[in-house]
Short mmCIF file of C-alpha atoms and ligand atoms in Angstrom, two decimals:
data_model
loop_
_atom_site.label_atom_id
_atom_site.label_comp_id
_atom_site.label_asym_id
_atom_site.label_seq_id
_atom_site.Cartn_x
_atom_site.Cartn_y
_atom_site.Cartn_z
CA UNK L 1 4.19 22.58 12.95
CA UNK L 2 1.18 24.08 14.68
CA UNK L 3 1.43 27.05 12.35
CA UNK L 4 1.58 24.90 9.20
CA UNK L 5 -1.49 22.95 10.29
CA UNK L 6 -3.32 26.15 11.24
CA UNK L 7 -2.52 27.78 7.90
CA UNK L 8 -3.56 24.68 5.99
CA UNK L 9 -6.83 24.55 7.88
CA UNK L 10 -7.53 28.18 6.96
CA UNK L 11 -6.71 27.40 3.33
CA UNK L 12 -8.96 24.35 3.37
CA UNK L 13 -11.78 26.35 4.94
CA UNK L 14 -11.48 28.92 2.15
CA UNK L 15 -12.77 26.17 -0.16
CA UNK L 16 -9.99 26.54 -2.74
CA UNK L 17 -8.62 23.00 -2.51
CA UNK L 18 -12.15 21.69 -3.05
CA UNK L 19 -12.50 23.25 -6.51
CA UNK L 20 -12.23 20.63 -9.25
CA UNK L 21 -10.18 22.94 -11.50
CA UNK L 22 -7.77 23.68 -8.66
CA UNK L 23 -7.28 19.96 -7.95
CA UNK L 24 -6.57 19.22 -11.62
CA UNK L 25 -4.20 22.16 -11.94
CA UNK L 26 -2.18 21.06 -8.91
CA UNK L 27 -1.97 17.48 -10.16
CA UNK L 28 -0.80 18.64 -13.59
CA UNK L 29 1.80 20.81 -11.90
CA UNK L 30 2.96 17.90 -9.76
CA UNK L 31 3.43 15.74 -12.84
CA UNK L 32 5.39 18.39 -14.67
CA UNK L 33 7.58 19.09 -11.60
CA UNK L 34 8.42 15.38 -11.39
CA UNK L 35 9.03 15.07 -15.13
CA UNK L 36 11.22 18.15 -15.32
CA UNK L 37 13.31 17.01 -12.38
CA UNK L 38 13.73 13.32 -13.20
CA UNK L 39 17.45 13.78 -13.33
CA UNK L 40 17.62 15.16 -9.78
CA UNK L 41 15.22 12.49 -8.54
CA UNK L 42 17.32 9.73 -10.12
CA UNK L 43 20.53 11.09 -8.62
CA UNK L 44 19.03 11.40 -5.14
CA UNK L 45 17.72 7.84 -5.03
CA UNK L 46 20.96 6.49 -6.47
CA UNK L 47 22.92 8.20 -3.72
CA UNK L 48 20.59 6.74 -1.08
CA UNK L 49 20.74 3.12 -2.14
CA UNK L 50 22.10 2.83 -5.65
CA UNK L 51 18.73 2.43 -7.29
CA UNK L 52 19.14 2.64 -11.05
CA UNK L 53 17.33 5.00 -13.42
CA UNK L 54 15.55 1.99 -14.94
CA UNK L 55 14.25 0.70 -11.61
CA UNK L 56 13.35 4.21 -10.44
CA UNK L 57 11.25 4.77 -13.52
CA UNK L 58 9.56 1.36 -13.49
CA UNK L 59 8.85 1.08 -9.76
CA UNK L 60 8.38 4.70 -8.73
CA UNK L 61 7.88 7.40 -11.36
CA UNK L 62 5.85 5.43 -13.92
CA UNK L 63 3.31 4.51 -11.22
CA UNK L 64 3.06 8.14 -10.12
CA UNK L 65 2.57 9.46 -13.66
CA UNK L 66 -0.11 6.84 -14.25
CA UNK L 67 -1.79 7.73 -10.94
CA UNK L 68 -1.84 11.44 -11.79
CA UNK L 69 -3.25 10.85 -15.29
CA UNK L 70 -5.93 8.56 -13.93
CA UNK L 71 -6.90 11.05 -11.20
CA UNK L 72 -7.05 14.00 -13.60
CA UNK L 73 -9.19 12.01 -16.02
CA UNK L 74 -11.61 10.60 -13.46
CA UNK L 75 -11.76 12.90 -10.45
CA UNK L 76 -14.62 14.91 -11.94
CA UNK L 77 -16.79 11.83 -11.95
CA UNK L 78 -15.45 10.51 -8.62
CA UNK L 79 -16.32 13.84 -6.96
CA UNK L 80 -19.83 14.03 -8.42
CA UNK L 81 -22.89 13.66 -6.27
CA UNK L 82 -24.31 10.15 -6.84
CA UNK L 83 -28.01 9.42 -6.87
CA UNK L 84 -29.18 6.24 -5.12
CA UNK L 85 -32.65 4.74 -4.96
CA UNK L 86 -35.04 5.58 -2.13
CA UNK L 87 -37.08 2.94 -0.31
CA UNK L 88 -40.86 3.12 -0.21
CA UNK L 89 -40.83 3.85 3.50
CA UNK L 90 -39.31 7.25 2.77
CA UNK L 91 -41.67 8.14 -0.09
CA UNK L 92 -41.75 10.83 -1.45
CA UNK L 93 -38.04 11.65 -1.56
CA UNK L 94 -34.79 11.34 -3.45
CA UNK L 95 -31.47 10.17 -2.01
CA UNK L 96 -27.90 10.97 -2.93
CA UNK L 97 -24.30 10.75 -1.74
CA UNK L 98 -21.99 13.75 -1.83
CA UNK L 99 -18.23 12.99 -1.71
CA UNK L 100 -16.45 15.67 0.30
CA UNK L 101 -12.77 16.15 1.21
CA UNK L 102 -11.76 15.45 4.80
CA UNK L 103 -9.54 18.49 5.38
CA UNK L 104 -5.91 18.70 6.47
CA UNK L 105 -4.16 15.38 5.83
CA UNK L 106 -0.91 14.05 7.24
CA UNK L 107 0.92 11.55 5.04
CA UNK L 108 3.83 9.61 6.55
CA UNK L 109 6.02 7.71 4.09
CA UNK L 110 8.30 4.67 4.32
CA UNK L 111 11.84 4.45 2.92
CA UNK L 112 11.78 1.49 0.54
CA UNK L 113 10.05 3.21 -2.40
CA UNK L 114 10.54 6.74 -1.13
CA UNK L 115 8.92 8.64 -4.02
CA UNK L 116 6.04 6.31 -4.67
CA UNK L 117 5.05 5.80 -1.03
CA UNK L 118 5.08 9.54 -0.29
CA UNK L 119 3.68 10.97 -3.48
CA UNK L 120 1.01 8.39 -4.44
CA UNK L 121 -1.06 9.06 -1.29
CA UNK L 122 -0.51 12.81 -1.83
CA UNK L 123 -1.99 12.48 -5.33
CA UNK L 124 -5.06 10.75 -3.89
CA UNK L 125 -5.44 13.40 -1.16
CA UNK L 126 -5.20 16.28 -3.65
CA UNK L 127 -7.59 14.57 -6.07
CA UNK L 128 -10.11 14.34 -3.24
CA UNK L 129 -9.78 18.08 -2.48
CA UNK L 130 -7.66 18.09 0.68
CA UNK L 131 -4.53 19.91 1.82
CA UNK L 132 -1.43 17.81 2.50
CA UNK L 133 1.44 17.75 4.95
CA UNK L 134 3.89 15.12 3.79
CA UNK L 135 6.49 13.58 6.13
CA UNK L 136 8.76 11.36 4.00
CA UNK L 137 11.02 8.79 5.60
CA UNK L 138 14.24 10.34 6.89
CA UNK L 139 16.27 7.19 6.15
CA UNK L 140 16.87 7.85 2.44
CA UNK L 141 17.91 11.41 3.27
CA UNK L 142 18.64 12.54 -0.29
CA UNK L 143 15.18 11.60 -1.56
CA UNK L 144 13.56 13.25 1.45
CA UNK L 145 15.52 16.43 0.76
CA UNK L 146 14.73 16.54 -2.95
CA UNK L 147 10.99 16.04 -2.34
CA UNK L 148 11.03 18.81 0.28
CA UNK L 149 12.84 21.12 -2.11
CA UNK L 150 10.67 20.47 -5.17
CA UNK L 151 7.42 20.72 -3.26
CA UNK L 152 8.34 23.87 -1.35
CA UNK L 153 9.56 25.56 -4.56
CA UNK L 154 6.44 24.74 -6.52
CA UNK L 155 3.48 24.61 -4.14
CA UNK L 156 1.87 26.96 -1.67
CA UNK L 157 2.76 25.49 1.77
CA UNK L 158 -0.75 26.35 2.93
CA UNK L 159 -1.87 23.69 0.49
CA UNK L 160 0.98 21.18 0.14
CA UNK L 161 3.98 21.15 2.48
CA UNK L 162 6.77 18.77 3.41
CA UNK L 163 8.05 18.35 6.96
CA UNK L 164 11.31 16.44 7.07
CA UNK L 165 12.48 14.36 10.02
CA UNK L 166 12.31 11.08 11.90
CA UNK L 167 10.82 9.86 15.14
CA UNK L 168 11.03 13.17 16.98
CA UNK L 169 9.46 15.31 14.26
CA UNK L 170 6.77 12.71 13.53
CA UNK L 171 5.91 12.54 17.22
CA UNK L 172 5.48 16.32 17.24
CA UNK L 173 3.37 16.18 14.11
CA UNK L 174 1.17 13.49 15.59
CA UNK L 175 0.29 15.84 18.47
CA UNK L 176 -1.51 18.13 15.99
CA UNK L 177 -5.09 17.66 14.99
CA UNK L 178 -5.48 16.28 11.48
CA UNK L 179 -8.57 15.25 9.54
CA UNK L 180 -6.84 12.19 8.11
CA UNK L 181 -3.59 10.36 8.76
CA UNK L 182 -2.21 8.10 6.05
CA UNK L 183 0.74 6.04 7.24
CA UNK L 184 2.99 3.61 5.38
CA UNK L 185 5.51 1.65 7.43
CA UNK L 186 5.93 -1.11 9.97
CA UNK L 187 3.16 -2.66 12.04
CA UNK L 188 4.95 -1.53 15.22
CA UNK L 189 5.02 2.17 14.29
CA UNK L 190 1.54 1.83 12.75
CA UNK L 191 0.27 1.04 16.23
CA UNK L 192 1.86 4.24 17.59
CA UNK L 193 0.24 6.28 14.82
CA UNK L 194 -3.15 4.64 15.41
CA UNK L 195 -2.95 5.47 19.11
CA UNK L 196 -2.08 9.10 18.41
CA UNK L 197 -4.91 9.36 15.87
CA UNK L 198 -7.41 7.92 18.36
CA UNK L 199 -6.96 10.96 20.63
CA UNK L 200 -8.75 13.12 18.05
CA UNK L 201 -10.74 10.28 16.47
CA UNK L 202 -8.82 11.03 13.28
CA UNK L 203 -9.51 8.47 10.53
CA UNK L 204 -6.45 6.53 9.42
CA UNK L 205 -5.23 4.44 6.56
CA UNK L 206 -2.40 2.20 7.72
CA UNK L 207 -0.33 0.56 4.98
CA UNK L 208 1.77 -1.93 6.92
CA UNK L 209 3.86 -5.03 6.26
CA UNK L 210 3.93 -8.71 7.09
CA UNK L 211 5.16 -12.07 5.85
CA UNK L 212 3.66 -12.62 2.39
CA UNK L 213 3.68 -16.26 1.29
CA UNK L 214 4.04 -17.66 -2.23
CA UNK L 215 2.87 -21.15 -3.13
CA UNK L 216 4.59 -23.13 -5.87
CA UNK L 217 2.28 -26.09 -6.42
CA UNK L 218 3.17 -29.35 -8.13
CA UNK L 219 1.17 -28.53 -11.23
CA UNK L 220 2.28 -25.01 -12.08
CA UNK L 221 4.19 -23.78 -15.09
CA UNK L 222 7.45 -23.97 -13.17
CA UNK L 223 9.59 -22.02 -15.60
CA UNK L 224 7.41 -18.92 -15.67
CA UNK L 225 6.56 -19.25 -11.95
CA UNK L 226 10.21 -19.22 -10.92
CA UNK L 227 10.93 -16.28 -13.20
CA UNK L 228 8.12 -14.17 -11.75
CA UNK L 229 8.80 -15.23 -8.16
CA UNK L 230 12.52 -14.43 -8.30
CA UNK L 231 11.89 -11.06 -9.94
CA UNK L 232 9.34 -10.08 -7.28
CA UNK L 233 11.55 -11.30 -4.45
CA UNK L 234 14.86 -9.69 -5.37
CA UNK L 235 13.56 -6.49 -6.94
CA UNK L 236 14.84 -3.62 -4.75
CA UNK L 237 16.95 -6.28 -2.95
CA UNK L 238 13.82 -7.71 -1.36
CA UNK L 239 12.99 -4.37 0.28
CA UNK L 240 9.43 -4.43 -1.04
CA UNK L 241 6.41 -4.61 1.24
CA UNK L 242 4.61 -6.96 -1.18
CA UNK L 243 7.64 -9.08 -2.05
CA UNK L 244 7.04 -12.79 -1.55
CA UNK L 245 8.58 -13.18 1.90
CA UNK L 246 8.92 -16.99 1.82
CA UNK L 247 7.94 -19.74 -0.57
CA UNK L 248 5.96 -22.92 0.10
CA UNK L 249 7.05 -25.49 -2.52
CA UNK L 250 5.48 -28.87 -3.12
CA UNK L 251 7.89 -31.61 -2.03
CA UNK L 252 7.81 -33.39 -5.41
CA UNK L 253 9.35 -30.41 -7.24
CA UNK L 254 11.62 -29.02 -4.53
CA UNK L 255 14.99 -29.93 -6.11
CA UNK L 256 13.93 -28.78 -9.54
CA UNK L 257 12.62 -25.52 -8.06
CA UNK L 258 15.85 -24.83 -6.15
CA UNK L 259 18.00 -25.36 -9.21
CA UNK L 260 15.78 -23.20 -11.40
CA UNK L 261 15.56 -20.45 -8.78
CA UNK L 262 19.33 -20.31 -8.52
CA UNK L 263 19.71 -20.19 -12.32
CA UNK L 264 17.17 -17.41 -12.52
CA UNK L 265 18.96 -15.22 -9.94
CA UNK L 266 22.15 -15.60 -11.97
CA UNK L 267 20.36 -14.95 -15.24
CA UNK L 268 18.68 -11.80 -13.93
CA UNK L 269 22.14 -10.49 -12.87
CA UNK L 270 21.02 -9.55 -9.37
CA UNK L 271 24.60 -8.69 -8.54
CA UNK L 272 26.29 -5.64 -7.13
CA UNK L 273 28.64 -5.03 -10.02
CA UNK L 274 25.81 -3.76 -12.16
CA UNK L 275 22.72 -1.59 -11.92
CA UNK L 276 20.23 -4.46 -11.62
CA UNK L 277 20.47 -4.55 -7.86
CA UNK L 278 20.35 -2.07 -4.97
CA UNK L 279 22.08 -1.69 -1.61
CA UNK L 280 20.51 -2.53 1.73
CA UNK L 281 19.25 0.81 2.93
CA UNK L 282 21.43 1.12 6.06
CA UNK L 283 23.71 -0.73 8.47
CA UNK L 284 20.94 -1.51 10.95
CA UNK L 285 18.94 -3.35 8.34
CA UNK L 286 22.06 -5.05 7.01
CA UNK L 287 22.90 -6.40 10.45
CA UNK L 288 19.31 -7.42 11.11
CA UNK L 289 19.30 -9.45 7.88
CA UNK L 290 22.72 -10.97 8.56
CA UNK L 291 21.37 -12.44 11.81
CA UNK L 292 18.64 -14.29 9.90
CA UNK L 293 21.14 -16.38 7.94
CA UNK L 294 21.87 -19.95 8.98
CA UNK L 295 25.00 -21.11 7.19
CA UNK L 296 24.03 -24.77 6.86
CA UNK L 297 20.70 -23.83 5.30
CA UNK L 298 22.07 -21.55 2.58
CA UNK L 299 21.49 -23.18 -0.80
CA UNK L 300 22.67 -20.23 -2.85
CA UNK L 301 24.17 -16.80 -2.12
CA UNK L 302 24.99 -15.62 1.36
CA UNK L 303 27.79 -13.33 0.11
CA UNK L 304 28.06 -10.12 2.14
CA UNK L 305 29.96 -6.90 1.52
CA UNK L 306 29.22 -4.89 4.62
CA UNK L 307 31.16 -1.83 3.62
CA UNK L 308 29.07 -1.38 0.48
CA UNK L 309 25.91 -2.76 2.08
CA UNK L 310 25.73 -5.46 -0.60
CA UNK L 311 23.75 -8.49 0.43
CA UNK L 312 23.82 -11.24 -2.17
CA UNK L 313 20.43 -12.71 -3.16
CA UNK L 314 20.20 -15.73 -0.88
CA UNK L 315 18.08 -18.85 -1.08
CA UNK L 316 17.70 -20.87 2.13
CA UNK L 317 16.41 -24.45 2.05
CA UNK L 318 15.06 -26.89 4.63
CA UNK L 319 13.56 -23.93 6.48
CA UNK L 320 10.89 -24.52 9.12
CA UNK L 321 8.38 -22.16 10.70
CA UNK L 322 10.52 -22.24 13.86
CA UNK L 323 13.60 -20.69 12.20
CA UNK L 324 14.56 -17.08 12.98
CA UNK L 325 13.94 -16.10 9.36
CA UNK L 326 10.27 -17.06 9.82
CA UNK L 327 9.74 -15.02 13.00
CA UNK L 328 9.61 -11.57 11.37
CA UNK L 329 9.08 -9.88 8.01
CA UNK L 330 12.38 -10.35 6.15
CA UNK L 331 12.30 -7.18 4.06
CA UNK L 332 15.54 -8.12 2.34
CA UNK L 333 17.07 -10.52 -0.21
CA UNK L 334 16.64 -13.81 1.65
CA UNK L 335 14.23 -16.39 0.24
CA UNK L 336 13.37 -19.20 2.67
CA UNK L 337 12.09 -22.33 0.94
CA UNK L 338 9.67 -24.47 2.94
CA UNK L 339 8.37 -27.72 1.49
CA UNK L 340 4.89 -29.11 1.94
CA UNK L 341 3.13 -32.33 0.99
CA UNK L 342 -0.48 -31.52 1.67
CA UNK L 343 -1.96 -28.17 0.67
CA UNK L 344 -4.40 -28.10 3.62
CA UNK L 345 -1.53 -28.50 6.08
CA UNK L 346 0.42 -25.78 4.27
CA UNK L 347 -2.52 -23.39 4.45
CA UNK L 348 -2.95 -24.18 8.16
CA UNK L 349 0.70 -23.31 8.82
CA UNK L 350 0.47 -20.05 6.89
CA UNK L 351 -2.70 -19.15 8.77
CA UNK L 352 -0.91 -19.45 12.10
CA UNK L 353 1.00 -16.27 11.20
CA UNK L 354 -0.68 -12.83 11.18
CA UNK L 355 -2.70 -11.97 8.06
CA UNK L 356 -0.19 -11.00 5.35
CA UNK L 357 -0.18 -8.00 3.05
CA UNK L 358 0.05 -10.26 -0.02
CA UNK L 359 -0.23 -13.87 -1.08
CA UNK L 360 0.80 -15.49 -4.34
CA UNK L 361 -0.22 -18.82 -5.81
CA UNK L 362 1.38 -20.47 -8.82
CA UNK L 363 -0.84 -23.23 -10.11
CA UNK L 364 -2.86 -24.57 -13.01
CA UNK L 365 -5.17 -26.34 -10.56
CA UNK L 366 -8.41 -24.41 -10.11
CA UNK L 367 -9.30 -26.23 -6.91
CA UNK L 368 -5.99 -25.40 -5.21
CA UNK L 369 -6.21 -21.80 -6.41
CA UNK L 370 -9.71 -21.39 -4.99
CA UNK L 371 -8.75 -23.09 -1.74
CA UNK L 372 -5.87 -20.67 -1.17
CA UNK L 373 -7.89 -17.62 -2.20
CA UNK L 374 -10.75 -18.55 0.09
CA UNK L 375 -8.91 -19.93 3.11
CA UNK L 376 -6.14 -17.36 3.51
CA UNK L 377 -7.01 -13.80 4.41
CA UNK L 378 -4.55 -11.32 2.86
CA UNK L 379 -4.49 -7.72 1.64
CA UNK L 380 -4.10 -8.36 -2.08
CA UNK L 381 -2.13 -10.64 -4.33
CA UNK L 382 -1.84 -12.52 -7.58
CA UNK L 383 -2.35 -15.88 -9.21
CA UNK L 384 0.67 -16.91 -11.28
CA UNK L 385 2.55 -13.68 -10.58
CA UNK L 386 4.02 -11.57 -7.81
CA UNK L 387 3.91 -7.82 -7.03
CA UNK L 388 2.17 -6.76 -10.28
CA UNK L 389 -1.27 -6.32 -8.71
CA UNK L 390 0.12 -3.01 -7.44
CA UNK L 391 0.19 -1.77 -11.04
CA UNK L 392 -3.56 -2.10 -11.63
CA UNK L 393 -5.27 1.05 -10.30
CA UNK L 394 -8.62 -0.76 -10.34
CA UNK L 395 -7.42 -3.03 -7.53
CA UNK L 396 -7.61 -1.32 -4.11
CA UNK L 397 -4.21 -1.71 -2.43
CA UNK L 398 -3.91 -2.33 1.31
CA UNK L 399 -3.61 -4.85 4.10
CA UNK L 400 -5.88 -6.65 6.52
CA UNK L 401 -5.41 -7.40 10.22
CA UNK L 402 -1.79 -6.69 11.18
CA UNK L 403 -0.86 -5.81 7.59
CA UNK L 404 -3.03 -2.72 7.57
CA UNK L 405 -6.29 -0.82 7.69
CA UNK L 406 -7.92 0.65 4.57
CA UNK L 407 -6.61 0.83 1.03
CA UNK L 408 -5.81 3.19 -1.85
CA UNK L 409 -4.82 3.53 -5.55
CA UNK L 410 -7.21 4.82 -8.21
CA UNK L 411 -10.77 5.35 -7.00
CA UNK L 412 -9.94 3.64 -3.68
CA UNK L 413 -7.33 6.36 -3.05
CA UNK L 414 -9.91 9.07 -3.69
CA UNK L 415 -12.27 7.32 -1.26
CA UNK L 416 -9.55 6.99 1.40
CA UNK L 417 -9.36 10.79 1.54
CA UNK L 418 -13.09 11.49 1.22
CA UNK L 419 -16.16 11.42 3.36
CA UNK L 420 -19.33 10.21 1.64
CA UNK L 421 -22.11 12.41 2.92
CA UNK L 422 -25.52 10.72 2.64
CA UNK L 423 -28.57 12.90 2.09
CA UNK L 424 -32.27 12.07 2.04
CA UNK L 425 -34.16 14.91 0.36
CA UNK L 426 -37.86 14.82 1.18
CA UNK L 427 -40.70 16.46 -0.72
CA UNK L 428 -43.40 18.31 1.19
CA UNK L 429 -46.52 17.55 -0.86
CA UNK L 430 -47.31 14.33 1.02
CA UNK L 431 -46.90 13.28 4.65
CA UNK L 432 -48.34 9.90 5.69
CA UNK L 433 -49.55 9.78 9.28
CA UNK L 434 -48.13 6.33 10.02
CA UNK L 435 -45.28 7.37 12.35
CA UNK L 436 -47.30 10.03 14.20
CA UNK L 437 -49.62 9.96 17.16
CA UNK L 438 -51.90 8.09 17.79
CA UNK L 439 -50.16 4.72 17.59
CA UNK L 440 -52.47 1.87 16.64
CA UNK L 441 -52.49 -1.82 15.75
CA UNK L 442 -53.55 -1.12 12.18
CA UNK L 443 -50.71 1.39 11.71
CA UNK L 444 -48.24 -1.17 13.04
CA UNK L 445 -49.60 -3.70 10.58
CA UNK L 446 -49.03 -1.26 7.73
CA UNK L 447 -45.51 -0.46 8.92
CA UNK L 448 -44.71 -4.19 9.05
CA UNK L 449 -45.98 -4.55 5.48
CA UNK L 450 -44.13 -1.51 4.16
CA UNK L 451 -40.82 -2.45 5.75
CA UNK L 452 -40.77 -5.59 3.61
CA UNK L 453 -40.97 -3.63 0.35
P1 NAD M 501 8.89 2.48 9.92
O1 NAD M 501 7.63 2.08 10.54
O2 NAD M 501 10.15 2.30 10.66
O3 NAD M 501 8.85 4.01 9.48
C1 NAD M 501 7.77 4.57 8.75
C2 NAD M 501 7.65 6.05 9.06
O4 NAD M 501 7.40 6.24 10.45
C3 NAD M 501 8.88 6.87 8.73
O5 NAD M 501 8.48 8.05 8.08
C4 NAD M 501 9.49 7.17 10.08
O6 NAD M 501 10.17 8.40 10.12
C5 NAD M 501 8.30 7.20 11.00
N1 NAD M 501 8.63 6.78 12.37
C6 NAD M 501 9.62 5.96 12.77
N2 NAD M 501 9.58 5.79 14.11
C7 NAD M 501 8.52 6.50 14.56
C8 NAD M 501 7.95 6.71 15.86
N3 NAD M 501 8.44 6.13 16.94
N4 NAD M 501 6.87 7.50 15.93
C9 NAD M 501 6.33 8.06 14.84
N5 NAD M 501 6.84 7.91 13.60
C10 NAD M 501 7.92 7.13 13.46
O7 NAD M 501 8.91 1.68 8.52
P2 NAD M 501 10.04 1.64 7.42
O8 NAD M 501 11.24 0.97 7.98
O9 NAD M 501 10.19 2.97 6.79
O10 NAD M 501 9.36 0.70 6.34
C11 NAD M 501 9.38 -0.69 6.44
C12 NAD M 501 8.04 -1.27 6.79
O11 NAD M 501 7.02 -0.64 6.05
C13 NAD M 501 7.93 -2.74 6.46
O12 NAD M 501 7.24 -3.40 7.46
C14 NAD M 501 7.13 -2.76 5.17
O13 NAD M 501 6.45 -3.95 4.91
C15 NAD M 501 6.21 -1.63 5.40
N6 NAD M 501 5.74 -1.08 4.13
C16 NAD M 501 4.43 -1.21 3.82
C17 NAD M 501 3.97 -0.74 2.60
C18 NAD M 501 2.53 -0.85 2.20
O14 NAD M 501 2.16 -0.23 1.21
N7 NAD M 501 1.69 -1.59 2.89
C19 NAD M 501 4.85 -0.12 1.72
C20 NAD M 501 6.18 -0.02 2.10
C21 NAD M 501 6.61 -0.49 3.30
#
């Protein structure tokens, strides 16, 4: 590992990765490698957790292709030196900001969207002119292997390399000195990464998780709200960092909501016999989820096929904030339904939990919408939808508080892997004596005047 980092640093110092043409060429190559190997990528992810070709395209590859196209199109302008105005105090001068790459970057991926969460940050790092060491999650082993193979066959390891492995290998990696660490995963491991990064004062982006609430208010378009909520919840069998974790439903529409939610799960065919649904990633997660179920509170679902790691989409009702299912991020196909009467009380309850990665509000009421948007701090979210904010590259994606530090996607991704160097360029034809010896009352008066301009 030391050798890889050392070689990458030498490559970075040669200035090659900083060249705009080089960045574009590598991104084009990455896109064509992914496109030409879609079949292998589909097979690998299917063998890991039975994710279909349709879902793999929609939730992984399409986002990566879009990211690459956007970066190729815009990185020239993102990387350009930007002129900013100069204050009178500094006259005569001009001021500008030079974006520069950080250097050797470590990217650590999570398992739930193994391609997207490993490759999207790599795209941003390359676009910003860095070298990349990618450590995908070891849990979906086939996807980890295929990424390692495709990247090592097509890229110079001094520029872009994959290190496979789990806790042990990541711990070793974290002992090296990087110029940036980008981590996606749990809050608990995020803390370990942050601590390791602190030793070298390495900047981090931490893309973490949390319990993301959804509000179904009494005056929403219930039909479309249920449709979008159920899709976002059970997509990838709930193993989505920005899935609505639990739903706060107004008491007056609770029964109607439950019935419609159940009908929608059936209609969407989130069932194991077809390709609309995926497995739970491994036994540990299956057992963890199983423990969150309370038989008497199951309104719909609850069917388990342990051997095939099939966990039926499950709706739990009469849930309270004291229940086990509300003590941790669910990260699986269980939807707890909590009812509320007063929106202020509901917001207060949500705010007692750590700041979530996402928040969703379904409403036609502007006042309620604004109340939720202003009173709850969350990473990013949507009004009258779930999950889809991830698909707009103009919206920086990331958490706040325990759900993360920093953000990426589009220009924000470029910025996450860049340093903005600020420069004041002075001219020499004029030098006011104000700041120089001797100090005087009249000079101070002038300074006080000038500072206001
Ligand atoms: P995780 O924290 O268990 O693992 C993430 C990465 O850390 C993996 O690559 C793993 O190999 C590595 N790792 C595990 N133990 C380690 C240790 N002790 N030291 C160093 N590295 C270690 O997370 P996960 O189970 O892969 O993913 C689930 C979590 O990630 C959920 O909380 C979810 O919300 C979050 N997540 C967040 C986002 C986001 O964009 N914010 C996206 C996906 C997942």
